[in-house]
Short mmCIF file of C-alpha atoms in Angstrom, two decimals:
data_model
loop_
_atom_site.label_atom_id
_atom_site.label_comp_id
_atom_site.label_asym_id
_atom_site.label_seq_id
_atom_site.Cartn_x
_atom_site.Cartn_y
_atom_site.Cartn_z
CA MET A 1 73.78 37.98 135.66
CA THR A 2 73.25 40.61 132.98
CA ARG A 3 74.63 44.08 133.20
CA ALA A 4 72.67 47.22 132.47
CA PRO A 5 74.07 49.32 129.63
CA ARG A 6 76.54 51.89 130.91
CA GLU A 7 76.07 55.56 130.28
CA PRO A 8 78.93 57.12 128.37
CA ARG A 9 81.32 59.21 130.45
CA ALA A 10 81.18 62.96 130.10
CA GLY A 11 83.27 64.04 127.13
CA SER A 12 83.32 60.61 125.48
CA ALA A 13 81.42 59.69 122.38
CA ALA A 14 78.75 57.04 122.69
CA ARG A 15 79.21 54.00 120.45
CA PRO A 16 76.51 53.67 117.82
CA GLU A 17 74.25 50.64 117.95
CA GLY A 18 74.36 48.19 115.06
CA PRO A 19 77.00 47.44 112.45
CA THR A 20 79.79 49.94 111.96
CA ALA A 21 82.66 50.20 109.54
CA PRO A 22 85.78 48.34 110.61
CA ALA A 23 88.21 50.46 112.61
CA SER A 24 90.82 50.17 109.85
CA VAL A 25 88.59 51.94 107.30
CA ALA A 26 88.65 55.71 107.37
CA PRO A 27 85.19 57.26 107.70
CA ASP A 28 85.47 58.96 104.33
CA LEU A 29 86.15 55.59 102.68
CA ALA A 30 83.27 53.76 104.35
CA PRO A 31 80.49 52.50 102.08
CA GLY A 32 77.64 54.88 101.38
CA PRO A 33 76.99 58.09 99.53
CA ARG A 34 79.92 60.46 99.18
CA PRO A 35 79.57 64.18 99.77
CA ALA A 36 79.88 66.44 96.76
CA ALA A 37 83.41 67.45 95.90
CA PRO A 38 84.26 71.03 96.95
CA ALA A 39 84.35 73.61 94.21
CA THR A 40 87.87 74.15 92.97
CA ARG A 41 89.46 77.54 93.32
CA PRO A 42 91.19 79.11 90.37
CA GLY A 43 94.96 78.87 90.52
CA LEU A 44 97.37 81.75 90.67
CA THR A 45 97.35 81.97 86.90
CA HIS A 46 93.70 83.05 86.88
CA GLY A 47 94.00 86.55 88.32
CA GLN A 48 95.81 86.22 91.64
CA ALA A 49 99.40 86.12 90.39
CA PRO A 50 99.37 89.74 89.19
CA VAL A 51 97.93 90.87 92.53
CA LEU A 52 100.59 88.95 94.44
CA ALA A 53 103.29 90.41 92.21
CA VAL A 54 102.17 94.03 92.64
CA VAL A 55 101.78 93.64 96.41
CA ALA A 56 105.32 92.23 96.61
CA ALA A 57 106.76 94.98 94.39
CA GLY A 58 104.91 97.69 96.31
CA GLY A 59 105.94 96.18 99.62
CA ALA A 60 109.58 96.25 98.57
CA LEU A 61 109.31 99.93 97.65
CA GLY A 62 107.50 100.84 100.87
CA ALA A 63 109.93 98.91 103.06
CA ALA A 64 112.88 100.53 101.27
CA ALA A 65 111.38 103.98 101.93
CA ARG A 66 110.90 103.13 105.62
CA TYR A 67 114.47 101.85 105.83
CA GLY A 68 115.67 105.07 104.23
CA ALA A 69 113.78 107.11 106.83
CA ALA A 70 115.37 105.05 109.62
CA LEU A 71 118.84 105.71 108.14
CA LEU A 72 118.19 109.45 107.80
CA TRP A 73 116.73 109.84 111.30
CA PRO A 74 118.06 107.03 113.52
CA THR A 75 116.70 106.50 117.01
CA ALA A 76 119.20 106.57 119.87
CA ALA A 77 119.18 103.58 122.23
CA GLY A 78 116.54 104.18 124.90
CA GLY A 79 115.29 107.26 123.02
CA PHE A 80 111.82 107.93 121.81
CA PRO A 81 111.35 106.34 118.35
CA TRP A 82 110.20 109.49 116.55
CA THR A 83 111.04 108.12 113.11
CA THR A 84 108.79 105.07 113.43
CA LEU A 85 106.01 107.20 114.90
CA LEU A 86 106.31 109.70 112.04
CA VAL A 87 106.47 106.96 109.39
CA ASN A 88 103.34 105.29 110.75
CA ALA A 89 101.42 108.56 111.07
CA VAL A 90 102.41 109.76 107.57
CA GLY A 91 101.61 106.34 106.11
CA CYS A 92 98.17 106.37 107.72
CA ALA A 93 97.52 109.90 106.45
CA VAL A 94 98.43 108.81 102.92
CA ILE A 95 96.17 105.75 103.29
CA GLY A 96 93.27 108.08 104.19
CA VAL A 97 93.85 110.26 101.12
CA PHE A 98 94.41 107.28 98.84
CA MET A 99 91.28 105.41 99.88
CA VAL A 100 89.07 108.46 99.31
CA VAL A 101 90.65 109.07 95.91
CA VAL A 102 90.28 105.48 94.69
CA THR A 103 86.77 105.03 96.07
CA ASP A 104 85.18 108.45 95.46
CA VAL A 105 87.15 110.13 92.67
CA TRP A 106 89.06 107.80 90.39
CA ALA A 107 88.07 104.46 88.90
CA ALA A 108 91.52 102.96 89.35
CA HIS A 109 92.89 99.86 87.65
CA ARG A 110 92.28 96.74 89.73
CA LEU A 111 95.98 96.47 90.64
CA VAL A 112 96.38 100.04 91.96
CA ARG A 113 94.90 99.37 95.40
CA PRO A 114 96.90 96.19 96.03
CA PHE A 115 100.09 97.83 94.73
CA PHE A 116 99.88 101.13 96.55
CA GLY A 117 97.52 100.51 99.47
CA THR A 118 98.59 97.04 100.52
CA GLY A 119 102.09 96.95 99.04
CA VAL A 120 103.70 100.38 99.23
CA LEU A 121 101.84 101.71 102.27
CA GLY A 122 101.77 98.32 103.99
CA GLY A 123 105.54 98.06 103.55
CA PHE A 124 106.12 101.67 104.57
CA THR A 125 104.06 101.59 107.77
CA THR A 126 105.31 99.12 110.32
CA PHE A 127 103.68 97.32 113.19
CA SER A 128 106.67 95.05 113.77
CA THR A 129 109.17 97.88 114.31
CA TYR A 130 106.62 99.59 116.53
CA ALA A 131 106.34 96.46 118.68
CA VAL A 132 110.13 95.99 118.81
CA ASP A 133 110.61 99.65 119.75
CA ILE A 134 108.20 99.22 122.67
CA GLN A 135 109.97 96.04 123.75
CA HIS A 136 113.38 97.80 123.67
CA LEU A 137 112.07 100.71 125.69
CA LEU A 138 110.57 98.41 128.32
CA ARG A 139 113.73 96.29 128.57
CA SER A 140 115.93 99.36 128.92
CA GLY A 141 113.90 100.56 131.91
CA GLU A 142 111.98 103.20 129.97
CA ALA A 143 108.50 101.86 130.82
CA GLY A 144 106.88 105.31 130.86
CA THR A 145 108.33 106.18 127.46
CA GLY A 146 107.32 102.77 126.09
CA LEU A 147 103.74 103.08 127.30
CA ALA A 148 103.50 106.66 126.01
CA TYR A 149 104.80 105.52 122.62
CA LEU A 150 102.29 102.65 122.63
CA ALA A 151 99.38 105.04 123.13
CA VAL A 152 100.63 107.99 121.06
CA THR A 153 101.24 105.84 117.99
CA VAL A 154 97.72 104.40 117.99
CA VAL A 155 96.14 107.83 118.53
CA ALA A 156 98.37 109.49 115.92
CA ALA A 157 97.71 106.77 113.32
CA LEU A 158 93.94 106.84 113.79
CA ALA A 159 93.85 110.63 113.84
CA ALA A 160 96.00 110.82 110.71
CA VAL A 161 93.84 108.47 108.66
CA TRP A 162 90.60 110.05 109.86
CA CYS A 163 91.74 113.67 109.36
CA SER A 164 93.29 113.03 105.95
CA ALA A 165 90.25 111.10 104.70
CA SER A 166 87.87 113.77 106.01
CA LEU A 167 89.89 116.64 104.53
CA THR A 168 90.26 114.86 101.19
CA ARG A 169 86.54 114.12 101.09
CA ARG A 170 85.77 117.80 101.79
CA LEU A 171 88.15 118.92 99.06
CA VAL A 172 86.65 116.47 96.60
CA CYS A 173 83.07 117.50 97.42
CA GLY A 174 84.04 121.18 97.13
CA ARG A 175 85.33 120.62 93.60
CA ARG A 176 82.17 118.83 92.53
CA LYS A 177 79.88 121.76 93.47
#
């Protein structure tokens, strides 16, 4: 009695007909043409090391400035985190001004944007402290305050970057006329 070939089960791979490589040979070592080797990427010594260095240096400066702001204006337990809100809004406003200046006004050195935009302002503004502040407010029973802070920070940050970029662009265009 001969059996009819079985259909593969859903989700399983069908076995190919004919000779196959032994199970102990990895598919990439099986006989046959090899795919082309991927193009190699330049190492850190070919342009990326300086960028990494300036981002790290700028990040240290920005984080130190944020830490200084938190020391000058600490937030009471269960209180509204005004300092973090202000830091994030000011940082976003500076990002708006900076991006207009380096894209529309000034042909900056290639390391200025990573240093100041990503490093300094990325270290100064803080999503992690924002998230922790919300978590503390929720855990301390201040759900309304936590949700208000969640919304106000996003609105303030977006408004700050948009208003500062728009105002800077207007000022720049006014000077060019």
